[in-house]
Coordinates of C-alpha atoms in Angstrom, one line a residue:
X2 CA 73.6 189.5 144.8
X3 CA 72.2 189.7 141.1
X4 CA 74.2 191.4 138.5
X5 CA 73.0 192.1 134.9
X6 CA 74.9 190.4 132.1
X7 CA 76.0 193.6 130.5
X8 CA 77.3 194.9 133.8
X9 CA 79.3 191.7 134.5
X10 CA 80.8 191.7 130.9
X11 CA 81.8 195.3 131.3
X12 CA 83.8 194.6 134.6
X13 CA 85.4 191.5 133.1
X14 CA 86.5 193.5 129.9
X15 CA 87.9 196.4 132.0
X16 CA 90.0 194.1 134.1
X17 CA 91.4 192.2 131.0
X18 CA 92.1 195.5 129.2
X19 CA 94.1 196.5 132.3
X20 CA 96.2 193.3 132.0
X21 CA 97.3 194.0 128.4
X22 CA 94.5 192.5 126.2
X23 CA 93.5 194.1 123.1
X24 CA 90.0 195.6 123.0
X25 CA 88.8 192.8 120.6
X26 CA 90.4 190.0 122.7
X27 CA 89.3 191.6 125.9
X28 CA 85.7 191.5 124.8
X29 CA 86.0 188.0 123.4
X30 CA 87.4 186.6 126.5
X31 CA 85.2 188.4 128.9
X32 CA 82.2 187.0 127.0
X33 CA 83.4 183.5 127.8
X34 CA 83.3 184.1 131.5
X35 CA 80.1 186.2 131.3
X36 CA 78.3 183.6 129.2
X37 CA 79.4 180.7 131.5
X38 CA 77.9 182.7 134.4
X39 CA 74.7 183.4 132.4
X40 CA 74.3 179.7 131.9
X41 CA 74.8 178.9 135.5
X42 CA 78.2 177.5 135.2
X43 CA 79.5 179.8 138.0
X44 CA 82.5 177.5 138.7
X45 CA 84.1 178.4 135.4
X46 CA 82.6 182.0 135.2
X47 CA 82.5 184.4 138.1
X48 CA 84.1 182.0 140.5
X49 CA 87.0 181.2 138.3
X50 CA 87.8 184.7 136.9
X51 CA 89.9 186.0 139.8
X52 CA 92.2 182.9 139.7
X53 CA 92.7 183.4 136.0
X54 CA 93.6 187.1 136.7
X55 CA 96.1 185.8 139.2
X56 CA 97.7 183.7 136.5
X57 CA 98.0 186.8 134.3
X58 CA 99.5 188.7 137.2
X59 CA 102.1 186.0 137.8
X60 CA 103.0 185.9 134.1
X61 CA 101.7 182.3 133.6
X62 CA 99.6 183.6 130.8
X63 CA 100.8 186.0 128.1
X64 CA 97.7 188.0 126.8
X65 CA 99.5 189.2 123.7
X66 CA 100.6 185.9 122.2
X67 CA 98.5 184.2 119.6
X68 CA 98.4 180.5 118.5
X69 CA 100.3 179.5 115.3
X70 CA 99.6 176.6 112.9
X71 CA 102.4 174.1 112.8
X72 CA 101.1 172.1 109.9
X73 CA 98.0 170.6 108.4
X74 CA 96.6 168.2 105.7
X75 CA 93.1 167.8 104.5
X76 CA 90.7 168.0 107.6
X77 CA 93.5 167.9 110.2
X78 CA 95.6 170.8 111.6
X79 CA 98.1 171.0 114.5
X80 CA 98.4 174.3 116.4
X81 CA 100.7 175.6 119.1
X82 CA 98.9 177.8 121.7
X83 CA 102.2 179.3 123.0
X84 CA 100.8 179.3 126.7
X85 CA 98.4 182.0 125.5
X86 CA 94.8 182.8 127.0
X87 CA 93.1 179.3 127.0
X88 CA 89.5 180.5 126.1
X89 CA 90.7 182.6 123.1
X90 CA 92.9 179.7 121.8
X91 CA 90.1 177.2 122.3
X92 CA 87.6 179.5 120.4
X93 CA 90.1 179.8 117.5
X94 CA 90.6 176.1 117.5
X95 CA 86.9 175.1 117.4
X96 CA 86.3 177.8 114.5
X97 CA 89.1 176.2 112.5
X98 CA 87.6 172.7 113.1
X99 CA 84.2 174.0 111.9
X100 CA 85.9 175.7 109.0
X101 CA 87.6 172.4 108.0
X102 CA 84.3 170.5 108.4
X103 CA 82.5 172.8 106.1
X104 CA 85.1 171.9 103.5
X105 CA 85.7 168.3 104.2
X106 CA 82.7 167.2 106.2
X107 CA 84.9 166.6 109.3
X108 CA 87.6 168.8 110.9
X109 CA 90.0 168.1 113.6
X110 CA 92.4 170.5 115.3
X111 CA 95.0 169.4 117.8
X112 CA 96.0 172.4 120.1
X113 CA 99.1 172.0 122.2
X114 CA 100.8 174.2 124.8
X115 CA 97.6 176.0 125.5
X116 CA 96.0 176.9 128.9
X117 CA 92.8 176.1 130.8
X118 CA 89.9 176.7 128.4
X119 CA 87.5 177.4 131.4
X120 CA 84.1 175.7 130.6
X121 CA 84.6 173.2 127.9
X122 CA 80.9 173.3 127.0
X123 CA 81.4 176.8 125.5
X124 CA 83.1 175.2 122.5
X125 CA 80.3 172.6 122.2
X126 CA 77.8 175.4 122.0
X127 CA 80.0 177.3 119.6
X128 CA 80.2 174.5 117.1
X129 CA 76.4 173.8 117.5
X130 CA 75.7 177.5 116.9
X131 CA 77.4 176.9 113.5
X132 CA 75.2 173.9 112.8
X133 CA 78.0 171.5 113.5
X134 CA 78.3 168.3 115.7
X135 CA 81.1 169.2 118.1
X136 CA 83.4 167.0 120.1
X137 CA 86.3 168.4 122.2
X138 CA 88.4 167.5 125.2
X139 CA 91.4 168.7 127.2
X140 CA 93.8 167.1 129.5
X141 CA 94.7 168.7 132.8
X142 CA 97.2 168.4 135.6
X143 CA 97.3 165.2 137.5
X144 CA 94.5 165.6 139.9
X145 CA 92.9 162.2 140.2
X146 CA 94.2 158.8 141.1
X147 CA 94.1 156.0 138.6
X148 CA 91.6 153.4 139.7
X149 CA 93.2 151.3 142.5
X150 CA 95.8 153.9 143.2
X151 CA 96.3 156.4 146.0
X152 CA 98.2 159.4 144.5
X153 CA 97.0 161.6 141.6
X154 CA 98.4 160.3 138.3
X155 CA 95.7 161.1 135.8
X156 CA 93.6 164.1 134.9
X157 CA 89.8 164.6 135.2
X158 CA 90.1 165.5 131.5
X159 CA 86.8 167.3 130.5
X160 CA 85.0 165.8 127.4
X161 CA 82.3 167.7 125.5
X162 CA 79.8 166.5 122.9
X163 CA 77.2 168.6 121.1
X164 CA 74.4 168.2 118.6
X165 CA 72.8 171.2 117.0
X166 CA 69.2 172.0 116.7
X167 CA 67.8 174.9 114.4
X168 CA 66.0 176.5 117.3
X169 CA 69.2 177.0 119.3
X170 CA 68.3 174.6 122.0
X171 CA 71.2 172.4 121.2
X172 CA 72.1 169.2 123.1
X173 CA 75.4 169.7 124.8
X174 CA 77.1 167.3 127.2
X175 CA 79.9 168.8 129.1
X176 CA 81.5 166.6 131.8
X177 CA 84.8 166.0 133.6
X178 CA 85.7 162.3 133.8
X179 CA 85.6 162.7 137.6
X180 CA 82.2 162.3 139.3
X181 CA 82.4 166.1 140.0
X182 CA 84.8 168.7 138.5
X183 CA 87.0 170.6 141.0
X184 CA 85.0 173.7 140.2
X185 CA 81.8 172.0 141.3
X186 CA 83.5 170.8 144.4
X187 CA 84.8 174.3 145.2
X188 CA 81.4 175.9 144.5
X189 CA 79.6 173.4 146.8
X190 CA 82.0 174.0 149.6
X191 CA 81.7 177.8 149.3
X192 CA 77.9 177.4 149.4
X193 CA 78.2 175.4 152.7
X194 CA 76.6 172.4 151.1
X195 CA 77.3 168.6 150.7
X196 CA 77.6 166.9 147.2
X197 CA 74.4 165.2 146.1
X198 CA 76.4 161.9 145.8
X199 CA 79.9 160.8 147.0
X200 CA 82.5 162.6 144.9
X201 CA 85.8 161.4 146.4
X202 CA 87.7 160.1 149.4
X203 CA 88.3 161.6 152.8
X204 CA 91.4 161.4 154.9
X205 CA 90.5 158.1 156.1
X206 CA 90.1 156.6 152.7
X207 CA 86.3 156.5 152.8
X208 CA 84.1 157.7 150.1
X209 CA 82.6 161.0 151.1
X210 CA 80.1 163.8 149.9
X211 CA 82.0 166.5 151.9
X212 CA 83.7 168.8 149.3
X213 CA 86.2 170.1 152.0
X214 CA 87.5 166.6 152.7
X215 CA 87.9 165.9 149.0
X216 CA 89.9 169.1 148.6
X217 CA 92.2 168.0 151.4
X218 CA 93.1 164.7 150.0
X219 CA 92.9 165.5 146.2
X220 CA 91.4 162.0 145.6
X221 CA 88.3 162.8 143.6
X222 CA 86.4 159.8 142.3
X223 CA 86.6 158.8 138.6
X224 CA 83.1 158.6 137.1
X225 CA 82.1 155.0 136.6
X226 CA 85.1 154.1 138.8
X227 CA 87.6 152.1 136.6
X228 CA 85.7 153.2 133.4
X229 CA 86.2 156.8 134.1
X230 CA 89.9 156.2 134.9
X231 CA 90.4 154.4 131.6
X232 CA 88.6 157.1 129.7
X233 CA 90.9 159.7 131.2
X234 CA 94.0 157.8 130.2
X235 CA 92.9 157.4 126.6
X236 CA 91.9 161.0 126.2
X237 CA 95.3 162.0 127.5
X238 CA 97.0 159.7 125.1
X239 CA 95.1 160.7 122.1
X240 CA 95.5 164.5 122.9
X241 CA 99.2 164.1 123.3
X242 CA 99.7 162.1 120.2
X243 CA 97.7 164.6 118.0
X244 CA 99.4 167.7 119.5
X245 CA 102.9 166.1 120.3
X246 CA 102.8 168.4 123.4
X247 CA 102.3 167.9 127.1
X248 CA 100.7 164.8 128.8
X249 CA 99.2 164.9 132.2
X250 CA 102.4 163.6 134.0
X251 CA 104.4 166.5 132.5
X252 CA 101.9 169.1 133.2
X253 CA 101.9 168.1 136.9
X254 CA 105.6 169.2 137.0
X255 CA 104.7 172.8 136.2
X256 CA 103.9 175.3 138.9
X257 CA 100.2 175.8 137.7
X258 CA 97.8 174.0 135.4
X259 CA 99.3 175.4 132.1
X260 CA 100.6 174.0 128.7
X261 CA 97.5 171.8 128.3
X262 CA 96.8 169.7 125.3
X263 CA 93.5 169.8 123.7
X264 CA 91.4 168.4 120.7
X265 CA 88.6 169.9 118.7
X266 CA 86.5 168.0 116.2
X267 CA 83.5 169.3 114.1
X268 CA 81.3 167.2 111.9
X269 CA 79.0 168.9 109.3
X270 CA 75.6 167.0 109.4
X271 CA 74.5 169.0 106.4
X272 CA 76.8 166.8 104.3
X273 CA 74.4 163.9 105.0
X274 CA 71.1 165.3 106.1
X275 CA 69.3 168.7 105.6
X276 CA 68.5 170.6 108.8
X277 CA 64.8 169.4 108.9
X278 CA 65.9 165.8 108.9
X279 CA 68.5 166.4 111.6
X280 CA 66.0 168.3 113.8
X281 CA 63.4 165.5 113.3
X282 CA 65.9 162.9 114.5
X283 CA 67.0 164.9 117.5
X284 CA 63.6 166.0 118.5
X285 CA 62.3 162.5 118.3
X286 CA 65.0 161.2 120.7
X287 CA 64.6 164.2 123.1
X288 CA 60.7 163.9 123.1
X289 CA 61.1 160.3 124.2
X290 CA 63.6 161.4 127.0
X291 CA 61.0 164.0 128.1
X292 CA 58.3 161.3 128.2
X293 CA 60.2 159.6 131.1
X294 CA 58.5 159.2 134.4
X295 CA 60.6 161.3 136.8
X296 CA 61.7 159.7 140.1
X297 CA 60.7 163.0 141.8
X298 CA 57.3 163.9 140.6
X299 CA 58.1 167.6 141.0
X300 CA 60.9 167.5 138.6
X301 CA 61.4 166.9 134.9
X302 CA 63.9 164.6 133.1
X303 CA 66.2 167.0 131.2
X304 CA 68.5 166.3 128.1
X305 CA 72.1 167.5 128.3
X306 CA 72.4 171.2 128.0
X307 CA 68.6 171.9 128.8
X308 CA 69.3 173.1 132.3
X309 CA 71.9 175.5 131.0
X310 CA 69.5 176.8 128.4
X311 CA 66.7 177.3 130.9
X312 CA 69.1 179.0 133.5
X313 CA 70.3 181.3 130.6
X314 CA 66.7 182.5 130.1
X315 CA 66.2 183.0 133.9
X316 CA 69.5 184.8 134.5
X317 CA 69.0 187.1 131.4
X318 CA 65.6 188.1 133.0
X319 CA 66.7 188.4 136.6
X320 CA 70.4 188.9 136.7
X321 CA 73.3 186.6 137.4
X322 CA 73.7 185.4 141.0
X323 CA 77.1 186.1 142.4
X324 CA 78.3 185.3 146.0
X325 CA 79.3 188.4 147.9
X326 CA 82.9 186.9 148.6
X327 CA 83.3 186.3 144.9
X328 CA 82.3 189.8 143.9
X329 CA 84.7 191.2 146.4
X330 CA 87.5 189.2 144.7
X331 CA 86.5 190.3 141.3
X332 CA 86.4 194.0 142.4
X333 CA 89.9 193.6 143.9
X334 CA 91.3 192.8 140.4
X335 CA 90.2 196.3 139.2
X336 CA 93.0 198.6 138.7
X337 CA 92.0 202.1 139.6

C-alpha cells in the first residue's frame, strides 16, 4: 500500500504521544521515522518503528529523559544520553557539533549511554542541511564475527559521511561495516527476495545470499572481509574512548541493543571556501562520476545519497510504500 507522508507522520506522532513523549519531541522523533521512509530507508523507518515502540513498552527507553553535557573544551563536548530516545539524542548531538564547528571550524561530540539512532544517514543530511561536512558513527551490540572468528564479537558499527551542496542534493554515505545491515537483511527476507551478493554465512559455514540463513547464524559478512572487521574494531575503540561509555562487548550483555556510544563530527567548509567554490569542487567530482559507462546500459552510476534523493521525490509524489504486515504492526501500536 501507499501512504502519504503527512498521514504516516501523524500516525507515528500519535503513537509516540501515547507513550509519554511531549508534543515537540513526538513530532521531532516521528519525523525521523517518516523521513527515513520517505527516502526509501524502510528498514529504519516504517519497518523498525514497531520494534522501537516495543522498547518503549518494555521500559528500555525512557521518553522523558534528556541528555546532559558532562564536560567540554574548545570544539569538543562529551554528553550522556541517559538511555533516552536515540534519534532525539543524536539530533541534539549533531546540532551541538554543528554549533561548535560554526565557532571553531570543527566540532566533535561524544555521546555515551544512548540508544539506537535508527538511520545514521539522517544526521549526515542534518549536518549537510546546515552547510557542514558531517561525520558520525555508532557502535552496536556484538552482531558480527571478527574476521577469522566464528562467534559475534564486534559490531556492524554504522559510519556516515556527508558533504553539502547548496542545491540540497548533498552527497551522503551511510553504511554499516557489514556487507549489509541487519535492517536490509530483514527487509529482503520480508520481501521474499535474495540479497544481490553474499552477505553472510549459512548454517554449514558457506557464504550465502539467503537472508533467512544469515539471520539463523548471526554471521554477517564484514565489508571488505578483514578490512571491515578492522574498521569496526577501531570505530568501537574511538567511540568508547571519547565517551568513556559502553564498548560492543559490554553492550552485548544487555537484554537489548541499548546504551550505545556514538560520535558526531562537523566541519564548516565556509571557514576555508565560499559556497560557490565548494559547489564547484563537489560538482566537478560528481559530474565525472556521472560520466561513467554503466555496466548495465539501462542504469546510471549514482553518487552516495543520490538514490535517496530521487526516492524522496518519487515517494513525495506517489506516497510511501508500506508492506501490509508492517502496517498491521504499526496499527497495533495505536492505543485507542
